[in-house]
Coordinates of C-alpha atoms and ligand atoms in Angstrom, one line a residue:
M1 CA 1.0 -15.0 23.7
A2 CA 1.3 -17.5 20.9
A3 CA 4.6 -19.0 19.8
Y4 CA 5.9 -17.7 16.5
K5 CA 8.0 -19.1 13.6
G6 CA 11.6 -19.5 14.6
Q7 CA 11.0 -19.9 18.3
R8 CA 12.4 -23.3 19.2
T9 CA 9.7 -25.2 21.2
T10 CA 9.9 -28.5 22.9
D11 CA 7.1 -30.6 24.5
E12 CA 7.6 -28.5 27.6
G13 CA 7.2 -25.3 25.7
P14 CA 9.6 -22.7 24.3
R15 CA 13.3 -22.9 25.2
Y16 CA 14.2 -19.4 24.4
E17 CA 12.6 -16.1 25.3
T18 CA 12.9 -13.1 23.1
V19 CA 13.6 -9.7 24.7
I20 CA 12.8 -6.5 22.8
G21 CA 13.2 -2.8 23.5
L22 CA 11.9 -0.3 20.9
E23 CA 13.1 3.1 20.0
V24 CA 10.3 5.0 18.3
H25 CA 10.7 8.3 16.6
A26 CA 7.6 10.4 16.3
Q27 CA 7.6 13.5 14.1
L28 CA 5.7 16.3 15.9
K29 CA 2.9 18.0 14.0
T30 CA 4.1 21.6 14.6
A31 CA 3.6 24.3 11.9
S32 CA 7.2 25.3 11.9
K33 CA 10.5 23.5 12.6
A34 CA 12.0 22.9 16.1
F35 CA 14.6 25.8 15.9
S36 CA 13.6 27.9 12.8
P37 CA 10.5 29.4 11.2
D38 CA 10.6 27.0 8.2
A39 CA 7.4 25.0 7.6
A40 CA 7.6 21.5 9.0
A41 CA 5.0 20.1 6.6
F42 CA 5.7 16.8 4.7
G43 CA 5.5 16.6 0.9
A44 CA 6.7 19.9 -0.3
P45 CA 9.0 20.0 -3.4
P46 CA 12.6 19.2 -2.4
N47 CA 14.7 22.0 -0.7
T48 CA 11.9 24.5 -0.5
H49 CA 11.6 24.5 3.4
V50 CA 15.2 25.6 3.9
D51 CA 16.3 28.7 5.7
P52 CA 19.9 29.3 6.8
V53 CA 19.2 27.8 10.2
S54 CA 18.0 24.5 8.7
L55 CA 21.0 24.5 6.4
G56 CA 23.4 25.1 9.3
H57 CA 25.0 28.2 7.8
P58 CA 27.6 29.8 10.0
G59 CA 26.4 32.7 12.1
T60 CA 22.8 31.5 12.4
L61 CA 21.2 31.0 15.8
P62 CA 18.5 28.4 16.6
V63 CA 15.4 29.6 18.5
F64 CA 13.4 26.9 20.2
N65 CA 9.8 26.5 19.1
A66 CA 7.6 26.5 22.2
A67 CA 4.9 24.4 20.5
V68 CA 7.3 21.5 20.7
V69 CA 7.1 21.5 24.5
G70 CA 3.3 21.8 24.6
E71 CA 3.0 18.7 22.4
T72 CA 5.7 16.8 24.3
L73 CA 3.9 17.4 27.6
L74 CA 0.6 16.0 26.3
L75 CA 2.4 12.8 25.6
G76 CA 4.2 12.8 28.9
L77 CA 0.9 13.3 30.8
A78 CA -0.8 10.6 28.7
L79 CA 2.0 8.1 29.4
D80 CA 2.4 9.0 33.0
C81 CA 6.1 10.1 32.6
R82 CA 8.1 12.2 35.0
I83 CA 8.5 15.6 33.5
A84 CA 11.8 17.4 33.8
R85 CA 11.2 21.0 34.7
R86 CA 14.6 21.8 33.2
S87 CA 16.3 19.8 30.5
V88 CA 19.3 20.4 28.3
L89 CA 19.5 20.4 24.5
A90 CA 22.8 18.8 23.4
R91 CA 24.7 18.5 20.2
K92 CA 25.2 14.9 19.0
H93 CA 28.0 15.0 16.5
Y94 CA 28.3 12.8 13.4
F95 CA 29.0 13.3 9.8
Y96 CA 26.5 12.4 7.1
P97 CA 25.5 14.2 3.9
D98 CA 21.9 14.7 5.2
L99 CA 23.2 16.6 8.3
P100 CA 24.5 20.0 7.2
K101 CA 25.5 21.3 10.6
G102 CA 27.6 18.2 11.4
Y103 CA 25.6 17.6 14.6
Q104 CA 22.0 16.9 15.5
I105 CA 20.4 18.8 18.4
S106 CA 19.1 16.2 20.8
Q107 CA 19.0 15.4 24.5
Y108 CA 21.5 13.2 26.3
E109 CA 21.7 13.3 30.1
T110 CA 18.5 15.0 30.8
P111 CA 15.6 13.9 28.6
I112 CA 12.5 16.0 29.0
L113 CA 10.4 12.9 29.9
S114 CA 11.5 9.8 31.8
G115 CA 9.7 6.7 33.1
G116 CA 6.1 6.1 32.5
H117 CA 4.5 3.3 30.5
V118 CA 2.5 2.2 27.5
S119 CA -0.4 0.0 28.2
I120 CA -0.9 -3.0 25.8
R121 CA -3.7 -5.5 25.9
D122 CA -3.3 -9.2 25.2
E123 CA -5.5 -10.0 22.3
V124 CA -6.5 -13.4 23.7
S125 CA -7.0 -12.8 27.4
G126 CA -7.9 -9.1 27.0
E127 CA -5.6 -8.4 30.0
A128 CA -3.7 -5.1 30.0
R129 CA 0.0 -4.9 30.7
A130 CA 2.2 -1.9 31.3
V131 CA 5.4 -1.7 29.2
A132 CA 7.9 0.5 30.9
L133 CA 9.5 3.4 29.2
T134 CA 13.0 4.5 29.8
R135 CA 12.8 8.0 28.4
V136 CA 11.4 10.3 25.8
H137 CA 13.7 13.0 24.5
L138 CA 13.5 15.9 22.1
E139 CA 15.5 16.0 18.9
E140 CA 15.6 17.4 15.4
D141 CA 15.3 15.4 12.3
A142 CA 18.0 15.2 9.6
G143 CA 17.4 15.6 5.8
K144 CA 16.8 12.9 3.4
L145 CA 19.1 11.3 0.8
V146 CA 17.4 10.3 -2.5
H147 CA 19.3 7.5 -4.2
D148 CA 16.8 6.6 -7.0
L149 CA 16.2 9.8 -8.9
D150 CA 19.5 10.3 -10.6
P151 CA 21.4 7.3 -12.0
T152 CA 24.8 8.8 -11.3
A153 CA 24.3 10.7 -8.1
T154 CA 22.7 10.7 -4.7
L155 CA 20.6 13.8 -4.1
V156 CA 19.8 15.5 -0.8
D157 CA 16.5 17.0 0.3
H158 CA 16.9 19.3 3.3
N159 CA 13.2 19.9 3.9
R160 CA 13.2 17.6 6.9
C161 CA 16.3 19.1 8.6
G162 CA 15.2 20.5 11.9
V163 CA 11.7 19.0 12.0
P164 CA 10.9 18.2 15.7
L165 CA 11.0 14.6 16.8
L166 CA 10.3 12.8 20.0
E167 CA 12.4 9.6 20.6
I168 CA 10.5 7.2 22.8
V169 CA 12.7 4.6 24.3
S170 CA 11.2 1.5 26.0
E171 CA 12.8 -0.7 28.6
P172 CA 13.7 -4.2 27.3
D173 CA 10.2 -5.2 28.4
L174 CA 8.6 -6.7 25.4
R175 CA 8.6 -10.5 24.9
T176 CA 7.2 -11.4 21.6
P177 CA 7.1 -9.8 18.1
R178 CA 3.3 -9.5 18.5
E179 CA 3.7 -7.6 21.7
A180 CA 6.1 -5.2 20.0
A181 CA 3.5 -4.6 17.2
L182 CA 0.8 -4.0 19.8
Y183 CA 3.1 -1.5 21.6
L184 CA 3.8 0.4 18.4
Q185 CA 0.1 0.3 17.5
E186 CA -0.7 1.8 20.9
I187 CA 1.8 4.6 20.5
R188 CA 0.5 5.3 17.0
R189 CA -3.1 5.5 18.3
L190 CA -2.1 7.7 21.2
V191 CA 0.0 10.3 19.2
R192 CA -2.8 10.5 16.6
W193 CA -5.4 10.8 19.4
L194 CA -3.4 13.6 21.0
G195 CA -3.0 15.3 17.6
I196 CA 0.8 15.6 18.0
C197 CA 1.9 13.3 15.2
D198 CA 0.1 11.8 12.2
G199 CA 1.6 8.4 12.8
N200 CA 2.2 7.7 9.2
M201 CA 4.9 5.0 9.0
E202 CA 5.2 5.0 5.2
E203 CA 5.9 8.7 5.1
G204 CA 8.3 8.3 8.0
S205 CA 6.5 10.5 10.5
L206 CA 6.6 7.5 12.8
R207 CA 9.7 5.3 12.7
C208 CA 10.9 2.4 14.8
D209 CA 14.2 0.6 15.5
A210 CA 14.0 -2.7 17.3
N211 CA 16.6 -4.0 19.8
V212 CA 16.3 -7.7 19.9
S213 CA 18.0 -10.4 22.0
V214 CA 17.2 -13.9 23.1
R215 CA 18.0 -15.9 26.2
P216 CA 17.1 -19.3 27.7
V217 CA 13.7 -19.4 29.3
G218 CA 14.1 -18.8 33.0
S219 CA 17.3 -16.8 32.7
D220 CA 17.2 -13.3 34.2
T221 CA 20.3 -11.9 32.5
L222 CA 19.9 -10.2 29.1
G223 CA 21.4 -11.7 26.0
T224 CA 23.5 -9.7 23.5
K225 CA 21.2 -7.5 21.4
A226 CA 21.2 -6.5 17.8
E227 CA 19.5 -3.4 16.7
V228 CA 17.3 -3.7 13.6
K229 CA 16.6 -0.6 11.5
N230 CA 14.6 0.2 8.4
L231 CA 11.3 -0.9 9.7
N232 CA 8.5 1.0 8.0
S233 CA 5.3 -0.7 8.9
I234 CA 3.9 -2.3 12.0
R235 CA 3.7 -5.6 10.2
G236 CA 7.4 -5.1 9.2
V237 CA 8.4 -4.6 12.8
E238 CA 6.7 -7.9 13.8
R239 CA 8.2 -9.9 11.0
A240 CA 11.7 -8.4 11.4
I241 CA 11.8 -9.2 15.1
A242 CA 10.6 -12.8 14.5
H243 CA 13.3 -13.3 11.9
E244 CA 16.0 -11.7 14.0
A245 CA 15.1 -13.8 17.1
A246 CA 15.1 -16.9 14.9
R247 CA 18.5 -16.0 13.5
Q248 CA 20.0 -15.5 17.0
I249 CA 18.5 -18.7 18.3
A250 CA 20.0 -20.6 15.3
L251 CA 23.4 -19.0 16.0
I252 CA 23.3 -20.1 19.7
E253 CA 22.1 -23.6 18.8
R254 CA 25.2 -23.9 16.5
G255 CA 27.4 -22.8 19.4
E256 CA 28.1 -19.4 17.9
A257 CA 27.7 -16.1 19.7
V258 CA 25.4 -13.2 18.8
V259 CA 27.4 -10.1 18.1
Q260 CA 26.2 -6.7 19.1
E261 CA 25.6 -4.8 15.9
T262 CA 23.1 -2.8 13.9
R263 CA 21.2 -4.7 11.2
L264 CA 19.0 -3.6 8.4
W265 CA 15.7 -5.3 7.7
D266 CA 15.1 -6.2 4.0
A267 CA 11.4 -6.5 3.7
D268 CA 11.5 -7.9 0.1
R269 CA 14.0 -10.7 1.0
E270 CA 12.6 -11.2 4.5
E271 CA 16.0 -11.1 6.3
T272 CA 18.1 -8.8 8.4
R273 CA 21.6 -7.9 7.2
S274 CA 24.6 -6.6 9.2
M275 CA 25.1 -2.8 8.8
R276 CA 27.7 -2.0 11.4
S277 CA 29.2 -3.7 14.4
K278 CA 29.6 -2.3 17.9
E279 CA 33.3 -1.7 17.2
E280 CA 32.3 0.7 14.5
A281 CA 29.9 2.5 16.8
M282 CA 30.3 6.2 16.8
D283 CA 31.4 8.4 19.5
Y284 CA 28.9 11.3 19.3
R285 CA 30.9 13.7 21.6
Y286 CA 27.7 15.0 23.2
V287 CA 28.0 18.6 24.5
P288 CA 25.3 21.0 25.8
D289 CA 24.4 23.2 22.9
P290 CA 25.9 26.6 23.7
D291 CA 23.4 28.4 21.4
L292 CA 20.3 27.1 23.3
P293 CA 19.2 27.8 26.9
P294 CA 17.8 24.8 28.8
V295 CA 14.2 23.8 28.1
V296 CA 12.2 25.0 31.1
V297 CA 8.7 23.7 31.8
T298 CA 6.9 26.4 34.0
D299 CA 3.9 25.7 36.2
A300 CA 1.8 27.7 33.7
V301 CA 2.9 25.6 30.7
L302 CA 2.3 22.4 32.6
A303 CA -1.2 23.6 33.7
E304 CA -2.0 24.5 30.1
A305 CA -1.0 21.0 28.9
R306 CA -3.1 19.4 31.7
A307 CA -6.1 21.5 30.6
A308 CA -5.6 20.6 27.0
I309 CA -5.4 16.8 27.4
P310 CA -8.4 15.1 25.9
E311 CA -10.1 12.0 27.4
L312 CA -7.7 9.2 26.4
P313 CA -8.7 6.1 24.5
A314 CA -8.4 3.7 27.5
A315 CA -10.7 5.9 29.5
R316 CA -13.2 6.1 26.7
R317 CA -13.2 2.3 26.2
T318 CA -13.9 1.9 29.9
R319 CA -16.7 4.4 29.7
Y320 CA -18.3 2.8 26.7
V321 CA -18.4 -0.6 28.4
D322 CA -19.4 0.6 31.9
A323 CA -21.7 3.5 31.2
L324 CA -23.1 2.6 27.8
G325 CA -23.1 -1.2 28.1
L326 CA -21.2 -1.8 24.9
P327 CA -19.2 -5.0 24.3
A328 CA -15.5 -4.6 24.8
Y329 CA -15.0 -5.3 21.1
D330 CA -17.2 -2.4 20.1
A331 CA -15.5 -0.1 22.6
A332 CA -12.0 -1.0 21.2
L333 CA -13.0 -0.5 17.6
L334 CA -14.8 2.8 18.1
T335 CA -11.8 4.2 20.0
E336 CA -9.3 3.3 17.3
E337 CA -9.4 6.9 16.2
R338 CA -10.6 10.0 18.1
A339 CA -12.6 11.4 15.2
L340 CA -14.5 8.1 14.9
A341 CA -15.2 8.0 18.7
D342 CA -16.4 11.6 18.5
Y343 CA -18.7 10.8 15.6
F344 CA -20.1 7.8 17.5
E345 CA -20.8 10.0 20.5
A346 CA -22.3 12.9 18.6
T347 CA -24.7 10.4 16.9
L348 CA -25.6 8.9 20.3
D349 CA -26.1 12.4 21.7
A350 CA -28.4 13.3 18.9
L351 CA -30.4 10.1 19.5
R352 CA -31.0 10.6 23.2
A353 CA -29.5 12.5 26.1
T354 CA -29.3 9.4 28.3
P355 CA -29.3 6.4 25.9
S356 CA -30.1 2.9 26.9
S357 CA -27.6 0.1 26.1
D358 CA -29.8 -1.0 23.2
E359 CA -29.7 2.4 21.7
A360 CA -25.9 2.6 22.2
K361 CA -25.5 -0.8 20.6
A362 CA -27.7 0.2 17.6
V363 CA -25.5 3.3 17.0
S364 CA -22.4 1.3 17.5
N365 CA -23.6 -1.3 14.9
V366 CA -24.3 1.2 12.2
V367 CA -20.9 3.0 12.9
M368 CA -18.9 -0.2 12.9
G369 CA -20.9 -1.6 10.0
D370 CA -22.1 0.8 7.3
V371 CA -20.0 3.9 8.3
L372 CA -16.7 2.0 8.4
R373 CA -17.6 0.0 5.3
V374 CA -18.0 3.2 3.4
T375 CA -15.0 5.1 4.8
K376 CA -12.8 2.1 3.9
E377 CA -14.2 1.6 0.5
Q378 CA -14.1 5.3 -0.5
K379 CA -11.0 6.1 1.6
L380 CA -12.9 8.8 3.3
D381 CA -11.9 10.7 6.4
I382 CA -14.6 10.4 9.1
A383 CA -14.4 14.2 9.5
A384 CA -15.6 14.6 5.9
F385 CA -18.3 11.9 6.1
P386 CA -21.3 13.0 4.1
I387 CA -23.8 11.7 6.7
G388 CA -23.7 14.0 9.8
P389 CA -24.5 12.6 13.3
G390 CA -28.0 14.2 13.3
R391 CA -29.1 12.4 10.1
L392 CA -27.5 9.2 11.2
A393 CA -29.3 9.3 14.5
A394 CA -32.6 9.8 12.7
L395 CA -31.9 6.7 10.7
V396 CA -31.0 4.7 13.8
R397 CA -34.3 5.9 15.4
M398 CA -36.3 4.6 12.5
R399 CA -34.6 1.3 12.7
L400 CA -35.2 1.1 16.5
D401 CA -38.9 2.0 15.9
D402 CA -39.2 -0.9 13.4
Q403 CA -40.0 1.6 10.6
L404 CA -37.2 0.0 8.5
S405 CA -36.0 -3.5 8.0
S406 CA -32.2 -4.0 8.2
T407 CA -31.8 -4.3 4.5
A408 CA -34.0 -1.2 3.9
A409 CA -31.9 0.7 6.5
T410 CA -28.8 -0.1 4.6
E411 CA -30.5 1.0 1.4
V412 CA -31.5 4.3 3.0
F413 CA -28.0 4.8 4.4
D414 CA -26.4 4.3 1.0
A415 CA -28.8 6.8 -0.5
M416 CA -28.0 9.3 2.2
L417 CA -24.4 9.4 1.1
T418 CA -25.3 11.3 -2.0
D419 CA -28.8 12.6 -1.1
A420 CA -28.9 15.3 1.7
S421 CA -32.6 14.7 2.5
S422 CA -33.8 13.2 5.7
P423 CA -33.9 9.4 6.1
E424 CA -37.6 9.6 6.5
A425 CA -38.0 11.4 3.2
I426 CA -35.7 8.9 1.4
A427 CA -37.6 5.9 2.9
Q428 CA -40.9 7.4 1.8
T429 CA -39.8 8.1 -1.8
R430 CA -38.4 4.6 -2.1
D431 CA -41.4 3.0 -0.5
L432 CA -39.3 1.4 2.1
L433 CA -41.2 2.3 5.2
Q434 CA -42.4 -0.7 7.2
V435 CA -46.1 -0.7 7.8
S436 CA -47.1 -1.6 11.4
D437 CA -50.5 0.0 11.3
D438 CA -53.1 -2.6 12.2
D439 CA -55.8 -1.0 10.0
A440 CA -53.7 -1.8 7.0
L441 CA -52.3 -5.1 8.2
V442 CA -55.4 -6.9 9.6
P443 CA -57.3 -7.3 6.4
V444 CA -54.3 -9.0 4.7
V445 CA -53.7 -11.2 7.7
D446 CA -57.3 -12.3 7.8
Q447 CA -57.4 -12.9 4.1
I448 CA -54.3 -15.2 4.3
L449 CA -55.7 -17.2 7.3
A450 CA -59.0 -17.6 5.4
A451 CA -57.3 -18.9 2.3
N452 CA -55.3 -21.6 4.2
P453 CA -57.6 -23.5 6.5
K454 CA -55.4 -26.6 6.5
Q455 CA -52.4 -24.8 7.9
V456 CA -54.6 -23.1 10.5
A457 CA -55.7 -26.6 11.6
D458 CA -52.1 -27.7 11.6
F459 CA -51.2 -24.8 13.9
R460 CA -54.0 -25.6 16.3
A461 CA -52.9 -29.2 16.3
G462 CA -49.6 -28.1 17.7
K463 CA -47.5 -27.4 14.6
Q464 CA -46.2 -24.1 15.7
Q465 CA -43.8 -23.6 12.8
V466 CA -46.5 -22.9 10.3
V467 CA -46.6 -19.4 11.6
G468 CA -43.5 -18.8 9.5
F469 CA -45.4 -19.9 6.4
F470 CA -48.2 -17.4 7.3
I471 CA -45.7 -14.5 7.8
G472 CA -44.1 -15.3 4.4
Q473 CA -47.6 -15.2 2.8
V474 CA -48.5 -11.9 4.4
M475 CA -45.2 -10.3 3.5
R476 CA -45.6 -11.4 -0.1
T477 CA -49.2 -10.4 -0.5
F478 CA -49.0 -7.0 1.3
P479 CA -48.4 -4.1 -1.0
G480 CA -45.3 -2.4 0.5
A481 CA -43.1 -3.5 3.5
P482 CA -45.1 -4.8 6.5
D483 CA -43.3 -4.9 9.8
P484 CA -42.7 -8.6 10.4
K485 CA -42.8 -8.3 14.2
R486 CA -46.3 -6.8 14.0
V487 CA -47.5 -9.3 11.4
R488 CA -46.3 -12.2 13.6
A489 CA -48.1 -10.7 16.7
L490 CA -51.4 -10.3 14.7
L491 CA -51.1 -13.9 13.3
L492 CA -50.5 -15.4 16.8
E493 CA -53.4 -13.4 18.3
R494 CA -55.8 -14.8 15.7
L495 CA -54.4 -18.4 15.6
K496 CA -54.5 -18.7 19.4
G497 CA -57.7 -16.8 19.8
Ligands
ADP1 P1 22.6 1.5 23.3 O1 23.6 1.9 24.3 O2 23.0 0.4 22.4 O3 21.8 2.6 22.7 P2 20.5 1.3 25.3 O4 20.8 0.7 26.6 O5 20.5 2.8 25.2 O6 21.5 0.7 24.2 O7 19.1 0.7 24.9 C1 18.6 1.0 23.6 C2 17.3 0.2 23.5 O8 17.7 -1.2 23.5 C3 16.3 0.3 24.6 O9 15.0 0.3 24.0 C4 16.5 -0.9 25.5 O10 15.3 -1.3 26.1 C5 16.9 -1.9 24.5 N1 17.8 -3.0 25.0 C6 18.9 -2.8 25.8 N2 19.4 -4.0 26.1 C7 18.7 -4.9 25.4 C8 18.8 -6.3 25.3 N3 19.8 -7.1 25.8 N4 17.8 -7.0 24.5 C9 16.9 -6.3 24.0 N5 16.7 -4.9 24.0 C10 17.6 -4.3 24.8
MG2 MG1 21.0 4.4 23.5

């Protein structure tokens, strides 16, 4: 992949290699919290989703939410992880004002998932590469400190306490900031596809810490890493890693050492700042939580997860290319989101049971073009798109049958957004239907030929391009919208005849 700013390059190529391992936290989309019946939803008024368990009151007992396991298994199956049939929930102790219990329920020695990989695709070569995962473990979220509401105090919102998280830890297997961004994008696409996390980095339902080190090219020992926190967009992850790698390279080139530490990314100032060093690292005193039995994955639960797993984006992309004949670009774009891919397929189904590749491409064109244009402009969810697959298919059919020009098709499409009638009716009312009926076209064609004897002679003398002139004349003279393909055919028939 391409070199990036800060990477020292020589005539022979880069001298340093960046090594990156990501720790991604995904907030699971369960109705209630991991260990209590509070709602897990984002965005409620502060401290309204707080029962005594969330607040860590003495004498309360956590009860594990089974939905958490179901969602975790979907991810484990999708990423090809080993699934622990029995894993332990542990207490991770630290003191912070957003953690009322004084410990976080997490997993330590036995994560529920281990191994597996995330597949990323090189944007230039298109080649896929597997990024190895170390582990995926269950934990609960902490609350949130609010520093900017009260000028004299920090406030705490406990709504998020106990919301279920998965921490997805990669091996130090990524090599460029761009690869890290692609990896994170792929995880976001996958958790959204599986419906287990909404993947919203601004709201914090998907978070990422980046571990970054550099080493001379060719070395196979790892350099000292720094962990960069406070990354809240995919672009931020990419930029922060590039900056951090450049900082470390500059240190090494000056003969200084990289120290193992946690650093904070400041997106406004485009720099990372030291937060705490390894010496200040905490001893979490992990112990199995005596209040919680081990998490047991039974055969039945595993079978249920296997049955619930949808066709994954990679499989759909392959199917779109191999079975439908779509270009890889189309297949990638259409499978960005499951709802979009479903909409595409429903439209194609409505068009024909076994579509040709031309038909598939025609549907892909209108989905990637007009549909995405409107969902972006109007910030619409595809699920709430005003043109259903059936009506869209009818529009595509008209276009395939040359009943509409491409500009007319877009006009009909735009009208369909606010008008529930059929595309045929809309095209009729607006007089957009292309006429390909010979009875109507022939008199006009003959009239134009008769009016331009010089151009007819030119054509017969070998000046083929005058046919364009004739088409233009017919299109202008004809009342309504003649089908240019049919007009061309009629003209050639007569000119050659
Ligand atoms: P720690 O003990 O500091 O938590 P871990 O070994 O658990 O470190 O690794 C945490 C994350 O850091 C993982 O994603 C791992 O791949 C990554 N990592 C470990 N060593 C390095 C390194 N030298 N350079 C870059 N990333 C690394
Ligand atoms: Mg660790």
